[in-house]
Coordinates of C-alpha atoms and ligand atoms in Angstrom, one line a residue:
T1 CA 88.6 76.7 89.9
R2 CA 88.6 79.1 92.7
I3 CA 90.4 78.4 95.9
R4 CA 88.3 79.0 99.0
P5 CA 89.7 82.1 100.8
S6 CA 91.3 81.3 104.1
S7 CA 91.1 83.9 106.9
K8 CA 94.9 83.6 107.6
R9 CA 95.8 84.1 104.0
C10 CA 96.6 87.6 103.1
A11 CA 98.2 89.7 100.3
V12 CA 100.3 92.8 100.7
I13 CA 100.2 95.0 97.7
G14 CA 103.3 97.1 97.8
G15 CA 104.9 94.5 100.1
S16 CA 108.4 95.2 98.8
G17 CA 108.3 98.8 100.2
F18 CA 109.3 100.3 103.6
L19 CA 106.0 100.0 105.4
G20 CA 104.9 96.9 103.3
R21 CA 107.9 94.8 104.4
H22 CA 107.5 95.7 108.1
L23 CA 103.8 94.6 107.7
V24 CA 104.8 91.3 106.0
E25 CA 107.2 90.5 108.8
K26 CA 104.6 91.1 111.6
L27 CA 102.0 89.2 109.7
L28 CA 104.3 86.2 109.4
D29 CA 105.0 86.5 113.2
K30 CA 101.2 86.3 113.8
G31 CA 100.8 83.1 111.7
Y32 CA 99.5 84.5 108.5
T33 CA 100.4 83.1 105.1
V34 CA 101.6 86.1 103.0
S35 CA 101.7 86.9 99.3
V36 CA 103.5 90.1 98.2
F37 CA 102.4 91.8 95.0
D38 CA 104.7 94.6 93.9
I39 CA 106.4 95.9 90.7
R40 CA 109.7 95.0 92.2
Q41 CA 111.1 92.3 94.6
S42 CA 113.4 93.8 97.2
Y43 CA 114.0 90.8 99.5
E44 CA 113.2 87.2 100.0
L45 CA 111.7 85.6 103.2
P46 CA 110.6 82.1 104.0
G47 CA 106.8 81.8 104.0
V48 CA 106.4 84.7 101.5
T49 CA 105.3 84.2 97.9
F50 CA 106.2 87.1 95.7
H51 CA 104.2 88.1 92.7
Q52 CA 105.8 90.7 90.5
G53 CA 103.3 92.9 88.6
D54 CA 101.7 96.3 88.2
L55 CA 98.6 96.8 90.3
C56 CA 96.9 98.4 87.3
D57 CA 97.0 94.9 85.8
K58 CA 93.9 93.2 87.1
Q59 CA 94.8 89.8 85.6
A60 CA 98.1 89.8 87.3
L61 CA 96.4 90.8 90.6
L62 CA 93.9 87.9 90.2
K63 CA 96.7 85.4 90.1
A64 CA 98.2 86.7 93.3
L65 CA 94.8 87.0 95.1
Q66 CA 93.7 83.3 94.7
G67 CA 92.6 82.0 98.1
V68 CA 93.3 85.3 99.8
S69 CA 90.7 86.7 102.2
L70 CA 92.5 89.8 103.4
V71 CA 94.3 92.4 101.3
F72 CA 96.5 95.3 102.5
H73 CA 97.0 98.0 99.9
C74 CA 100.3 99.9 100.7
A75 CA 101.6 100.6 97.2
S76 CA 102.1 104.1 95.8
P77 CA 104.6 106.0 93.6
A78 CA 107.0 108.0 95.7
P79 CA 105.3 111.3 96.8
A80 CA 108.4 113.3 95.7
S81 CA 108.1 112.3 92.1
D82 CA 105.1 114.7 91.6
D83 CA 104.3 113.0 88.4
K84 CA 100.6 113.7 87.9
A85 CA 99.8 111.0 85.2
L86 CA 101.7 108.3 87.3
F87 CA 99.7 109.2 90.5
Q88 CA 96.5 109.1 88.6
R89 CA 97.2 105.8 86.9
V90 CA 98.5 104.0 90.0
N91 CA 96.5 105.6 92.8
I92 CA 93.1 106.0 91.0
Q93 CA 92.9 103.5 88.1
G94 CA 95.1 101.1 89.9
T95 CA 92.9 101.2 93.0
Q96 CA 89.9 100.5 90.9
A97 CA 91.7 97.5 89.4
V98 CA 92.6 96.3 92.9
L99 CA 88.9 96.6 94.1
Q100 CA 87.7 94.8 91.0
A101 CA 90.2 92.0 91.4
C102 CA 89.3 91.7 95.1
T103 CA 85.6 91.3 94.3
E104 CA 86.3 88.7 91.5
A105 CA 88.7 86.7 93.7
G106 CA 86.3 86.6 96.7
V107 CA 88.5 88.7 99.0
Q108 CA 86.5 89.7 102.1
K109 CA 88.6 92.6 103.5
V110 CA 90.6 95.4 102.2
V111 CA 92.8 97.6 104.4
L112 CA 94.1 100.8 102.7
T113 CA 97.1 102.8 103.8
S114 CA 95.9 106.3 103.1
S115 CA 97.6 109.4 104.4
A116 CA 96.7 112.1 107.0
S117 CA 97.5 114.7 104.3
V118 CA 94.1 114.0 102.8
V119 CA 92.6 116.5 105.4
F120 CA 95.5 119.0 105.3
E121 CA 94.6 122.4 103.8
G122 CA 98.0 124.0 104.4
T123 CA 97.3 125.3 107.9
D124 CA 98.2 123.6 111.2
I125 CA 95.9 120.9 112.5
K126 CA 96.2 119.9 116.2
D127 CA 94.2 116.9 117.6
G128 CA 92.5 116.7 114.2
R129 CA 89.7 114.1 114.1
E130 CA 88.4 111.9 111.4
D131 CA 85.3 114.1 110.8
L132 CA 87.5 116.8 109.2
P133 CA 86.5 117.2 105.6
Y134 CA 88.8 116.2 102.7
A135 CA 91.2 119.0 101.7
K136 CA 89.5 121.2 99.1
K137 CA 92.9 122.3 97.8
P138 CA 95.2 119.3 98.3
I139 CA 98.9 120.2 98.7
D140 CA 100.1 118.1 95.7
Y141 CA 99.0 115.5 93.1
Y142 CA 100.1 112.7 95.4
T143 CA 97.6 114.0 98.0
Q144 CA 94.8 114.7 95.5
T145 CA 95.0 111.1 94.2
K146 CA 95.3 109.7 97.8
I147 CA 91.9 111.4 98.5
E148 CA 90.4 109.9 95.4
Q149 CA 91.9 106.5 96.3
E150 CA 90.5 106.6 99.9
K151 CA 87.1 107.6 98.6
L152 CA 87.0 104.6 96.2
V153 CA 88.1 102.1 98.8
L154 CA 85.7 103.3 101.5
K155 CA 82.8 103.5 99.0
A156 CA 83.5 99.9 98.0
C157 CA 82.5 98.7 101.5
D158 CA 79.5 96.5 100.9
K159 CA 78.2 94.1 103.5
E160 CA 75.7 92.5 101.0
K161 CA 78.5 91.7 98.5
G162 CA 80.7 90.6 101.3
L163 CA 83.6 93.1 100.8
L164 CA 84.6 95.1 103.9
T165 CA 87.0 98.1 103.7
V166 CA 88.8 100.4 106.1
A167 CA 91.6 103.0 105.7
I168 CA 94.4 104.0 108.1
R169 CA 95.9 107.5 107.8
P170 CA 99.4 107.9 109.0
H171 CA 101.4 111.0 108.4
G172 CA 105.3 110.7 108.3
I173 CA 106.4 107.1 109.1
F174 CA 109.9 106.5 110.6
G175 CA 111.8 103.3 111.6
P176 CA 114.4 100.9 110.5
R177 CA 115.0 100.8 106.7
D178 CA 113.1 104.1 106.2
P179 CA 114.4 105.1 102.7
Q180 CA 113.2 108.7 102.8
L181 CA 112.2 110.6 105.8
V182 CA 115.1 110.3 108.3
P183 CA 117.9 109.9 105.7
I184 CA 116.7 113.0 103.8
L185 CA 116.5 115.0 107.1
V186 CA 120.0 113.9 108.1
D187 CA 121.4 114.5 104.6
T188 CA 119.9 118.0 104.6
A189 CA 121.3 118.8 108.1
R190 CA 124.8 117.5 107.1
R191 CA 124.8 119.8 104.1
G192 CA 124.0 122.7 106.4
K193 CA 120.6 123.3 104.9
M194 CA 118.6 123.1 108.2
K195 CA 119.5 126.5 109.5
F196 CA 116.2 128.0 108.4
I197 CA 113.1 128.0 110.6
I198 CA 109.7 128.4 108.8
G199 CA 107.5 130.5 111.1
D200 CA 108.3 130.8 114.7
G201 CA 109.6 127.3 115.2
S202 CA 106.4 126.0 116.8
N203 CA 105.1 124.1 113.7
L204 CA 103.9 120.6 114.4
V205 CA 104.5 117.6 112.3
D206 CA 103.2 114.1 113.2
F207 CA 105.5 111.2 112.8
T208 CA 104.6 107.6 113.6
F209 CA 106.9 104.8 114.3
V210 CA 106.5 102.1 111.5
D211 CA 105.6 99.3 114.1
N212 CA 102.7 101.4 115.3
V213 CA 101.4 101.9 111.8
V214 CA 101.7 98.1 111.2
H215 CA 99.9 97.5 114.5
G216 CA 97.1 99.8 113.4
L217 CA 96.8 98.1 110.0
I218 CA 96.5 94.6 111.6
L219 CA 94.1 95.8 114.3
A220 CA 91.9 97.3 111.6
A221 CA 92.0 94.1 109.6
E222 CA 91.2 91.9 112.6
S223 CA 88.3 94.2 113.7
L224 CA 86.8 94.4 110.3
R225 CA 83.6 92.4 110.6
P226 CA 80.1 93.1 109.1
E227 CA 78.7 94.3 112.4
S228 CA 81.8 96.4 113.2
P229 CA 81.5 100.3 113.3
I230 CA 84.8 100.6 111.5
C231 CA 83.4 99.3 108.1
G232 CA 83.9 101.9 105.4
K233 CA 85.7 104.4 107.7
A234 CA 89.1 106.1 107.8
Y235 CA 91.3 106.4 111.0
H236 CA 94.1 108.7 111.8
I237 CA 97.1 107.0 113.4
T238 CA 99.8 108.6 115.5
N239 CA 102.2 107.7 118.3
D240 CA 100.1 108.7 121.4
E241 CA 99.5 105.2 122.5
P242 CA 102.7 103.0 123.0
V243 CA 102.3 99.8 121.1
R244 CA 102.3 96.5 123.0
F245 CA 102.3 93.4 120.8
Ligands
NAD1228 P1 107.6 102.7 99.5 O1 107.9 103.5 98.3 O2 108.7 102.3 100.4 O3 106.7 101.5 99.1 C1 105.7 101.5 98.1 C2 105.8 100.2 97.3 O4 104.8 100.3 96.3 C3 107.1 100.0 96.5 O5 107.7 98.7 96.9 C4 106.7 100.1 95.1 O6 107.6 99.2 94.3 C5 105.3 99.7 95.1 N1 104.6 100.1 93.9 C6 104.6 101.4 93.4 N2 103.8 101.4 92.3 C7 103.3 100.2 92.1 C8 102.5 99.6 91.1 N3 102.1 100.3 90.1 N4 102.2 98.2 91.2 C9 102.7 97.5 92.3 N5 103.5 98.0 93.2 C10 103.8 99.3 93.2 O7 106.5 103.6 100.3 P2 106.0 103.4 101.8 O8 106.6 104.5 102.6 O9 106.2 102.0 102.3 O10 104.5 103.8 101.7 C11 103.5 102.8 101.8 C12 102.1 103.4 101.8 O11 102.0 104.3 102.9 C13 101.8 104.3 100.6 O12 100.5 104.0 100.2 C14 102.0 105.7 101.1 O13 101.1 106.6 100.4 C15 101.5 105.5 102.5 N6 102.1 106.6 103.4 C16 103.5 106.6 103.6 C17 104.0 107.6 104.5 C18 105.5 107.6 104.8 O14 105.9 108.5 105.5 N7 106.3 106.7 104.3 C19 103.2 108.4 105.1 C20 101.8 108.4 104.9 C21 101.3 107.5 104.0

């Protein structure tokens, strides 16, 4: 028997991670019922059901997606690992499994956390828009598979079949419990390794506060309707607009 999807029932794939957990907390605040699907469980929260499993395992996903109408996909191997086979398995085959499971479970909306690096060719981009082409020479395997992942998710947007998709592209994310970005910067500085400047010191990097990324993900989800122009599209997200919840 299939449980009828409820519009306030969602699943966060990668919900044990840095971004995923912030997203879960905001969804709970907003009255959603949340299931987390992740290979590890890193916390417990009232109102959250945890499903431990690998997103490449469609059967495991199907169990977690029963009755779910909205899926946020924010799982990925750590970019620093540079393990080609792992990125391919999780970001490409895994994303195919996620999309198949969503279709079979009757999920209506999928919101992907992509990355702004999908358009980065190694030279500075300022005020880059979404009509920039995908990088022809992605900077690493992580980015290469993030491009393939985003294409798969956006291509799966099908109003006839009743599955709507959208992608959000943050660059660096910072905020409480960030395990990588700021701790690594601080550690490198403490060890005296930040005395070098690449170029003339005017390089730009885009960082987004985690709550703003969460805000963008939820706005995308709530705006995703068959008549909406955002269906099947990707959006950059940055800190320009202060967030007001
Ligand atoms: P994170 O490592 O904190 O969280 C990722 C989660 O995915 C982890 O909990 C991990 O256990 C889970 N996961 C990994 N492989 C899995 C698998 N096979 N099956 C199930 N779960 C699996 O990373 P994060 O910073 O929260 O990143 C979330 C998303 O945002 C990722 O898609 C990442 O590509 C994207 N992103 C992050 C940043 C950033 O600066 N942190 C920037 C741009 C895009």
